[in-house]
Coordinates of C-alpha atoms and ligand atoms in Angstrom, one line a residue:
M1 CA 17.8 58.6 -32.0
H2 CA 20.9 58.8 -34.3
I3 CA 24.0 60.4 -34.1
T4 CA 24.4 62.5 -37.2
R5 CA 27.3 63.9 -39.1
R6 CA 25.0 66.9 -39.7
H7 CA 26.1 68.4 -36.6
F8 CA 29.7 68.4 -37.5
V9 CA 29.0 70.4 -40.7
G10 CA 30.0 74.1 -40.1
G11 CA 31.4 73.1 -36.6
A12 CA 34.8 73.9 -35.4
G13 CA 36.4 70.9 -37.4
L14 CA 39.0 68.8 -35.7
A15 CA 40.6 70.1 -32.7
A16 CA 44.0 68.9 -31.8
L17 CA 43.6 67.8 -28.4
T18 CA 45.4 65.3 -26.4
V19 CA 43.1 62.6 -25.0
Q20 CA 45.3 62.2 -21.8
F21 CA 44.0 62.8 -18.6
P22 CA 45.7 64.4 -15.6
S23 CA 45.5 61.5 -13.2
L24 CA 45.1 61.3 -9.5
A25 CA 47.8 58.8 -8.6
L26 CA 47.6 57.6 -5.1
A27 CA 51.0 58.3 -4.2
R28 CA 50.3 58.5 -0.5
Q29 CA 48.6 55.6 0.6
D30 CA 47.5 57.2 4.0
S31 CA 45.5 60.1 2.5
F32 CA 42.2 60.4 0.9
I33 CA 41.4 61.6 -2.6
D34 CA 38.7 64.2 -2.5
L35 CA 35.8 63.9 -4.9
A36 CA 32.9 66.1 -5.0
A37 CA 29.8 65.2 -6.8
G38 CA 28.1 68.6 -7.8
P39 CA 26.7 70.8 -10.3
S40 CA 29.0 72.4 -13.0
Q41 CA 28.9 73.7 -16.5
Q42 CA 30.6 72.2 -19.5
A43 CA 30.4 72.9 -23.3
L44 CA 29.7 69.6 -24.8
F45 CA 28.8 70.7 -28.4
Q46 CA 31.6 73.1 -29.4
P47 CA 34.3 74.4 -27.2
D48 CA 33.0 78.0 -27.4
G49 CA 29.4 77.1 -27.7
P50 CA 26.7 76.9 -25.1
T51 CA 27.4 75.3 -21.8
S52 CA 25.3 72.6 -20.3
D53 CA 24.2 72.0 -16.6
L54 CA 26.0 68.9 -15.7
W55 CA 26.5 67.1 -12.6
T56 CA 30.1 66.0 -12.3
Y57 CA 32.9 64.9 -10.0
N58 CA 35.3 67.6 -9.5
G59 CA 33.8 69.8 -12.0
S60 CA 34.4 67.7 -15.2
A61 CA 32.8 65.1 -17.0
P62 CA 34.4 62.4 -17.0
G63 CA 35.7 63.1 -13.5
P64 CA 39.5 62.8 -12.9
E65 CA 41.1 59.7 -13.8
I66 CA 42.0 57.5 -10.6
R67 CA 45.1 55.5 -11.2
V68 CA 46.7 52.9 -8.9
K69 CA 49.0 50.0 -9.1
R70 CA 47.4 46.5 -8.8
G71 CA 47.1 45.4 -5.2
E72 CA 47.3 49.1 -4.0
R73 CA 44.7 50.7 -1.7
V74 CA 42.2 53.2 -3.1
R75 CA 40.9 55.8 -0.6
V76 CA 38.3 58.3 -1.9
R77 CA 36.3 60.8 0.1
L78 CA 33.1 61.4 -1.6
T79 CA 31.3 64.7 -0.8
N80 CA 27.7 65.2 -2.0
R81 CA 27.1 68.6 -3.2
L82 CA 24.1 67.6 -5.1
D83 CA 20.5 68.4 -4.2
E84 CA 19.8 64.7 -4.1
P85 CA 21.4 61.5 -2.4
T86 CA 24.1 59.8 -4.2
S87 CA 26.6 57.0 -3.9
L88 CA 29.7 55.9 -5.8
H89 CA 30.2 52.4 -7.4
W90 CA 33.6 50.9 -8.7
H91 CA 32.6 49.3 -11.6
G92 CA 34.4 45.9 -12.3
I93 CA 36.3 45.9 -9.2
R94 CA 36.3 42.7 -7.1
I95 CA 35.7 44.8 -4.1
D96 CA 34.8 44.4 -0.3
N97 CA 31.0 44.4 -0.3
A98 CA 30.6 47.4 2.0
M99 CA 32.7 49.6 -0.5
D100 CA 30.5 48.5 -3.5
G101 CA 28.4 51.9 -3.4
V102 CA 25.0 50.5 -4.1
A103 CA 22.5 52.9 -2.5
G104 CA 20.0 50.9 -0.6
L105 CA 21.7 47.5 -0.7
T106 CA 25.5 48.0 0.6
Q107 CA 25.1 51.4 2.1
D108 CA 22.7 54.3 2.7
P109 CA 22.5 56.9 0.1
I110 CA 24.9 59.8 0.8
K111 CA 22.6 62.8 1.7
P112 CA 23.3 66.2 0.4
G113 CA 26.0 67.8 2.4
E114 CA 27.4 64.6 3.4
S115 CA 30.4 62.5 2.7
F116 CA 31.3 58.8 2.7
D117 CA 34.8 57.3 2.7
Y118 CA 35.6 54.6 0.2
D119 CA 38.5 52.6 1.0
F120 CA 39.3 49.3 -0.8
V121 CA 42.1 47.4 -2.4
A122 CA 42.1 47.1 -6.4
P123 CA 43.1 43.4 -6.7
D124 CA 43.3 43.2 -10.6
A125 CA 45.1 45.3 -13.1
G126 CA 43.2 46.7 -16.0
T127 CA 40.4 49.3 -17.2
Y128 CA 37.6 50.0 -14.9
W129 CA 35.5 53.0 -14.2
Y130 CA 33.5 54.6 -11.3
H131 CA 30.0 56.0 -11.7
A132 CA 27.0 57.2 -9.4
H133 CA 24.8 54.4 -8.3
N134 CA 21.8 56.1 -7.1
K135 CA 19.1 57.0 -9.6
S136 CA 21.9 56.1 -12.3
W137 CA 19.7 56.7 -15.1
N138 CA 19.7 60.4 -14.1
Q139 CA 23.0 60.8 -12.4
V140 CA 25.3 59.0 -14.9
A141 CA 23.3 60.7 -17.9
R142 CA 24.3 64.1 -16.4
G143 CA 27.9 63.3 -16.2
L144 CA 28.7 61.6 -12.9
Y145 CA 31.3 59.0 -13.9
G146 CA 35.1 59.0 -14.5
P147 CA 37.8 56.1 -15.3
L148 CA 39.6 53.9 -12.8
I149 CA 42.9 52.5 -14.1
V150 CA 44.8 49.9 -12.3
D151 CA 48.2 49.4 -13.6
E152 CA 50.1 46.1 -13.7
N153 CA 52.8 45.8 -11.3
T154 CA 55.2 46.4 -14.1
P155 CA 53.2 48.3 -16.7
P156 CA 53.8 47.1 -20.2
F157 CA 53.1 50.4 -21.7
D158 CA 54.4 53.6 -20.4
R159 CA 52.0 56.4 -19.9
E160 CA 52.9 58.2 -23.4
H161 CA 51.7 55.0 -24.9
D162 CA 48.5 54.3 -22.6
L163 CA 45.5 56.2 -23.6
T164 CA 42.0 56.2 -21.8
L165 CA 39.0 57.1 -23.9
V166 CA 35.8 57.4 -22.0
I167 CA 33.0 57.6 -24.7
D168 CA 29.6 59.0 -24.1
D169 CA 26.6 59.8 -26.1
W170 CA 24.9 62.8 -24.8
R171 CA 21.4 63.9 -25.7
L172 CA 21.5 67.3 -26.6
A173 CA 18.4 69.5 -27.2
G174 CA 18.2 72.2 -30.2
E175 CA 20.9 74.7 -29.0
G176 CA 23.5 72.1 -28.1
T177 CA 23.0 71.8 -24.4
L178 CA 22.0 68.7 -22.5
D179 CA 18.2 67.7 -22.8
V180 CA 17.2 67.4 -19.2
A181 CA 13.5 67.6 -20.0
S182 CA 13.5 64.0 -21.6
L183 CA 15.2 62.4 -18.6
G184 CA 12.9 59.6 -17.1
S185 CA 10.9 59.4 -20.4
L186 CA 8.9 56.3 -20.3
M187 CA 9.4 56.0 -24.0
D188 CA 13.3 55.5 -23.2
W189 CA 12.5 53.2 -20.4
S190 CA 10.3 50.9 -22.3
H191 CA 12.4 50.9 -25.7
G192 CA 16.1 50.9 -25.9
G193 CA 17.1 53.3 -23.0
R194 CA 18.1 56.9 -23.5
L195 CA 20.0 57.3 -26.6
G196 CA 22.0 60.4 -27.2
N197 CA 22.8 62.3 -30.4
W198 CA 26.3 63.7 -29.7
L199 CA 29.4 61.8 -28.9
T200 CA 32.3 62.9 -26.8
V201 CA 35.6 61.3 -25.9
N202 CA 36.8 62.6 -22.5
G203 CA 34.3 65.2 -22.5
R204 CA 35.2 66.6 -26.1
A205 CA 33.7 66.0 -29.3
M206 CA 36.2 64.4 -31.8
P207 CA 39.6 65.0 -30.0
V208 CA 42.8 64.1 -32.1
S209 CA 45.9 62.7 -30.5
T210 CA 49.2 62.5 -32.0
L211 CA 51.0 59.0 -32.0
N212 CA 54.5 58.1 -33.1
A213 CA 54.8 55.8 -35.9
G214 CA 56.0 52.4 -35.3
E215 CA 55.3 52.5 -31.4
A216 CA 52.9 50.4 -29.7
Y217 CA 50.0 52.1 -27.9
R218 CA 47.2 50.8 -25.6
L219 CA 43.7 52.6 -26.2
R220 CA 41.4 51.9 -23.2
L221 CA 37.9 52.4 -24.6
I222 CA 35.2 52.8 -21.8
N223 CA 31.5 53.0 -22.8
A224 CA 30.0 55.4 -20.2
S225 CA 26.9 56.0 -22.1
N226 CA 23.4 55.0 -20.6
A227 CA 22.4 52.6 -23.1
R228 CA 24.2 53.0 -26.5
I229 CA 25.9 49.9 -27.9
F230 CA 28.8 51.0 -30.1
E231 CA 30.1 49.0 -32.9
I232 CA 33.9 49.3 -33.6
D233 CA 36.0 47.7 -36.1
P234 CA 39.6 47.5 -35.1
N235 CA 40.6 46.0 -38.2
R236 CA 39.9 49.6 -39.9
F237 CA 43.0 50.7 -38.3
G238 CA 45.0 47.6 -37.6
A239 CA 44.4 47.4 -34.0
K240 CA 43.9 43.9 -31.9
V241 CA 42.0 43.5 -28.8
I242 CA 44.2 43.0 -25.8
A243 CA 41.5 43.1 -22.9
Y244 CA 37.7 43.1 -22.2
D245 CA 36.4 44.7 -19.0
G246 CA 39.7 45.0 -17.5
Q247 CA 40.7 41.3 -18.1
A248 CA 43.7 40.7 -20.4
L249 CA 43.2 38.2 -23.2
P250 CA 45.8 35.3 -23.4
E251 CA 47.1 37.0 -26.4
P252 CA 46.3 40.0 -28.6
V253 CA 43.4 39.2 -30.9
Q254 CA 42.7 40.2 -34.5
L255 CA 38.9 40.1 -34.6
R256 CA 37.6 37.9 -37.5
Y257 CA 33.9 38.8 -36.4
A258 CA 34.0 42.5 -36.8
P259 CA 32.8 45.1 -35.7
M260 CA 32.9 44.1 -32.1
L261 CA 30.0 45.5 -30.1
L262 CA 30.9 47.6 -27.0
G263 CA 27.8 47.8 -24.7
P264 CA 27.1 50.3 -22.0
A265 CA 29.7 49.8 -19.2
Q266 CA 31.9 47.5 -21.2
R267 CA 35.4 48.1 -21.9
A268 CA 37.8 47.1 -24.7
D269 CA 41.6 47.7 -24.6
L270 CA 43.1 47.8 -28.1
M271 CA 46.7 47.6 -29.1
V272 CA 47.8 49.5 -32.2
V273 CA 51.1 50.2 -33.7
P274 CA 50.5 52.8 -36.4
E275 CA 52.3 53.1 -39.6
A276 CA 54.0 56.2 -40.8
G277 CA 51.7 58.4 -42.8
S278 CA 48.4 56.6 -41.7
D279 CA 46.4 59.0 -39.7
F280 CA 43.2 57.2 -38.5
V281 CA 40.0 57.6 -36.8
I282 CA 37.8 55.5 -34.8
E283 CA 34.3 55.2 -35.8
D284 CA 31.0 54.0 -34.4
L285 CA 29.3 51.8 -37.1
S286 CA 26.0 51.4 -35.6
G287 CA 24.3 53.9 -37.5
D288 CA 23.6 54.3 -41.2
T289 CA 26.9 55.8 -41.8
P290 CA 30.3 55.4 -39.9
F291 CA 30.6 58.1 -37.3
A292 CA 34.1 59.1 -36.4
F293 CA 34.7 60.1 -32.9
A294 CA 38.4 60.1 -32.2
G295 CA 41.2 60.9 -34.4
F296 CA 44.9 59.9 -34.3
E297 CA 47.6 61.8 -36.2
I298 CA 50.6 59.8 -37.0
T299 CA 54.2 61.5 -36.8
G300 CA 57.6 60.5 -37.7
A301 CA 59.1 57.3 -39.2
P302 CA 59.6 54.2 -37.3
M303 CA 63.1 53.7 -36.0
S304 CA 62.6 50.0 -35.2
Q305 CA 60.4 47.2 -35.1
P306 CA 58.6 47.1 -31.6
N307 CA 58.2 44.3 -29.5
P308 CA 54.6 44.5 -28.7
P309 CA 54.2 44.1 -25.1
S310 CA 51.7 41.6 -23.6
L311 CA 49.4 41.8 -20.6
P312 CA 50.0 39.6 -17.6
P313 CA 46.8 37.8 -16.4
N314 CA 44.9 38.5 -13.3
N315 CA 44.3 35.7 -11.0
L316 CA 40.7 35.2 -11.2
P317 CA 39.1 31.8 -9.7
E318 CA 38.5 29.4 -12.5
P319 CA 34.8 28.3 -12.3
D320 CA 34.2 24.6 -11.8
L321 CA 31.5 23.8 -14.4
V322 CA 31.0 20.2 -13.3
D323 CA 29.9 21.1 -9.8
A324 CA 28.1 24.3 -10.6
R325 CA 24.5 25.1 -9.7
T326 CA 22.4 26.9 -12.6
V327 CA 20.1 29.7 -11.9
R328 CA 17.8 30.8 -14.6
V329 CA 16.9 34.4 -15.3
E330 CA 14.0 35.1 -17.7
M331 CA 14.0 38.7 -19.0
T332 CA 10.6 39.8 -20.1
G333 CA 8.7 43.1 -20.7
G334 CA 9.4 46.3 -22.6
A335 CA 7.9 47.7 -25.9
M336 CA 6.8 45.0 -28.2
G337 CA 7.3 42.3 -25.6
N338 CA 5.2 40.1 -23.1
I339 CA 5.7 41.0 -19.6
G340 CA 3.1 38.5 -18.1
R341 CA 2.3 38.7 -14.6
V342 CA 4.8 40.9 -12.6
V343 CA 5.4 41.4 -8.8
Y344 CA 6.7 44.9 -7.8
Q345 CA 7.5 45.4 -4.0
G346 CA 5.4 42.3 -3.1
E347 CA 2.3 43.2 -5.0
P348 CA 1.1 42.3 -8.6
L349 CA 1.1 45.0 -11.1
E350 CA -2.2 45.7 -13.3
G351 CA -3.2 47.9 -15.9
S352 CA -2.0 51.3 -15.4
D353 CA 0.5 50.4 -12.6
F354 CA 3.1 49.8 -15.2
R355 CA 3.0 53.2 -16.6
D356 CA 2.5 54.7 -13.2
T357 CA 5.4 52.8 -11.4
G358 CA 7.8 52.8 -14.7
Q359 CA 8.2 49.0 -14.2
V360 CA 8.0 47.8 -17.6
W361 CA 10.8 45.1 -17.2
A362 CA 11.0 41.9 -15.2
F363 CA 13.3 39.2 -14.2
N364 CA 11.5 35.9 -13.5
G365 CA 8.2 38.1 -12.9
I366 CA 9.6 40.4 -10.4
A367 CA 10.3 44.1 -11.3
N368 CA 13.3 45.3 -9.4
L369 CA 14.7 44.1 -6.3
A370 CA 12.7 41.2 -4.4
E371 CA 12.7 41.0 -0.9
A372 CA 14.7 37.6 -1.1
P373 CA 17.7 37.3 -3.2
L374 CA 17.7 35.6 -6.6
Y375 CA 19.9 32.8 -4.9
S376 CA 22.2 32.4 -2.0
A377 CA 25.4 31.0 -2.8
R378 CA 27.9 29.2 -0.4
R379 CA 31.1 31.1 -0.6
G380 CA 33.4 29.4 -3.2
E381 CA 30.5 27.7 -5.0
T382 CA 30.4 28.0 -8.9
I383 CA 27.2 29.7 -10.0
I384 CA 26.0 29.4 -13.7
I385 CA 23.3 32.0 -14.7
E386 CA 21.5 31.1 -17.7
T387 CA 19.7 34.5 -19.0
I388 CA 17.0 34.2 -21.3
N389 CA 16.1 37.3 -23.1
D390 CA 12.6 37.0 -24.0
T391 CA 12.4 40.7 -25.0
A392 CA 12.6 42.7 -28.3
F393 CA 15.8 44.5 -27.2
A394 CA 19.5 43.9 -26.6
H395 CA 20.5 44.1 -22.8
A396 CA 24.0 44.7 -21.1
M397 CA 24.0 42.4 -18.2
H398 CA 26.4 43.3 -15.4
V399 CA 27.4 41.3 -12.3
H400 CA 28.7 43.2 -9.2
G401 CA 31.8 42.1 -7.3
H402 CA 32.7 39.2 -9.6
H403 CA 34.1 38.6 -13.1
F404 CA 32.6 35.6 -15.1
R405 CA 33.2 33.7 -18.1
V406 CA 30.7 33.7 -21.0
V407 CA 30.4 30.0 -21.3
E408 CA 27.8 29.6 -23.8
R409 CA 25.5 31.8 -26.0
S410 CA 23.1 31.5 -28.7
G411 CA 22.8 33.4 -31.8
S412 CA 26.1 35.3 -32.0
E413 CA 29.6 34.4 -33.0
V414 CA 32.6 35.7 -31.1
D415 CA 36.3 35.6 -31.4
D416 CA 37.3 35.2 -27.9
G417 CA 36.3 31.7 -26.6
Q418 CA 35.2 32.2 -23.2
P419 CA 36.4 35.5 -22.2
W420 CA 36.3 37.0 -18.6
R421 CA 33.9 39.9 -18.5
D422 CA 31.8 41.9 -15.9
T423 CA 29.2 43.0 -18.4
F424 CA 27.8 40.9 -21.2
L425 CA 25.6 41.9 -24.2
I426 CA 22.6 39.6 -24.9
G427 CA 20.4 40.3 -28.1
P428 CA 16.7 39.8 -28.5
Q429 CA 15.7 36.1 -28.1
Q430 CA 19.2 35.0 -27.1
T431 CA 20.1 32.9 -24.2
T432 CA 23.5 33.2 -22.5
K433 CA 25.3 31.4 -19.8
I434 CA 28.0 32.9 -17.6
A435 CA 29.8 31.1 -14.9
F436 CA 32.0 32.3 -11.9
V437 CA 33.0 31.3 -8.5
A438 CA 30.9 33.1 -6.0
D439 CA 33.8 33.8 -3.6
N440 CA 33.2 37.4 -2.4
P441 CA 30.6 37.4 0.6
G442 CA 27.8 40.2 0.5
K443 CA 24.9 41.2 -1.3
W444 CA 25.6 41.9 -5.2
L445 CA 23.3 43.1 -7.9
Y446 CA 22.9 41.6 -11.3
H447 CA 21.2 44.1 -13.4
C448 CA 20.9 45.6 -17.0
H449 CA 23.4 48.2 -17.5
M450 CA 21.1 50.1 -19.8
L451 CA 20.2 52.4 -17.0
E452 CA 16.7 52.9 -17.9
H453 CA 16.2 49.2 -17.8
A454 CA 17.5 48.9 -14.7
A455 CA 15.3 51.6 -13.1
G456 CA 12.4 50.1 -15.1
G457 CA 12.8 46.7 -13.5
M458 CA 15.8 44.9 -14.7
N459 CA 17.5 44.4 -11.4
T460 CA 18.1 41.6 -9.0
W461 CA 20.4 40.6 -6.4
F462 CA 22.2 37.5 -5.0
E463 CA 23.9 36.8 -1.9
V464 CA 27.2 35.1 -1.1
S465 CA 27.7 34.0 2.4
Ligands
C2O501 CU1 28.3 49.9 -13.4 CU2 25.5 48.3 -10.9 O1 27.0 49.2 -12.2
CU502 CU1 18.5 46.0 -20.8

């Protein structure tokens, strides 16, 4: 499914909107922020066009920006006003396991009408997000996600120079409303996941922000789509990468291997110092023609040369590669792939079982969570996960509760050495090694963040004691 320019023709054109969020700063540490997951209406296609039936946090997709300082406590009371159970995951946060929000693993699903109190400390500054973690393929596709920003102790960019862009690709049906009939399609599950045909940034198509020439801005890109990998070239608008998945790079990087890929759930923070008169757009280059999804108008003349701020690092535990234990994960299945022998819920799948259960992917021959963990780590042990993608598709692999370094990968050039990430992309027939210190006790998922793939079997877990 492609995103096409066609939809813009005859549309409302560029709307001058600011991309800034009203944010829920946690001024009072002793009180809970209320989030309610429930149905709401939102015009996705054009502001005055038909509205879609979404599921949202507090009435809008994305939900409100939650913003705290590094080391501060986050307290959120989530009330479920949906007709089905839900839970809330804090993506990329090195969190207390009981607060990780994985229904069925770290907590019971929150039933309709009930609520759950999330209460944790945000240890690292950076760009994160929150999203539903029960039937995510359905709940996230309908709008249950929002940004979580953790400010540095002394934020290098003030709020006027710090913009959050939550990008989503929705699948709209003919009249421009969310296509719910195709949710759960086995076609999507067995191919590249649910791809949309309409892009929004912070819930609006092609918002335009005004920036001042000569001033440094931080653009926090968050890919909230179920399965789309965006291709973005920061060189087209003179931007540098300053962080991936919340973690600052040692210094701003001008990419040599552009465009960069921004997979589902990944974040990239860019720094741009726009020049006078040089309006620009951010484009997705993954289709046949560039598709602009966010616009920037530059006003004024620079008063002085700015001193671009730099981001301080978080204190992540450095993996010890010499004494590490390596765990292999072989990915199989999907269309045009071999799946081999697969065990699901303790039983081998045969014939039409694959279609009937939707379990069309496997890790090491097991679809979805096994009874026993993939491995149990001693607390403090360095784990290397060697992931071998023996499928015909790319995947976006996410580790819960830990950031890792990408230490080795076949088949793709990257600019960034061995960056810290919480989600990495792996192409067909590639092998990637990630390393991290398993220092966070509890039960943690390792899964594909193409949400249809996760539901279709690409889901395992490990334990840290
Ligand atoms: Cu962003 Cu298991 O999730
Ligand atoms: Cu996948």
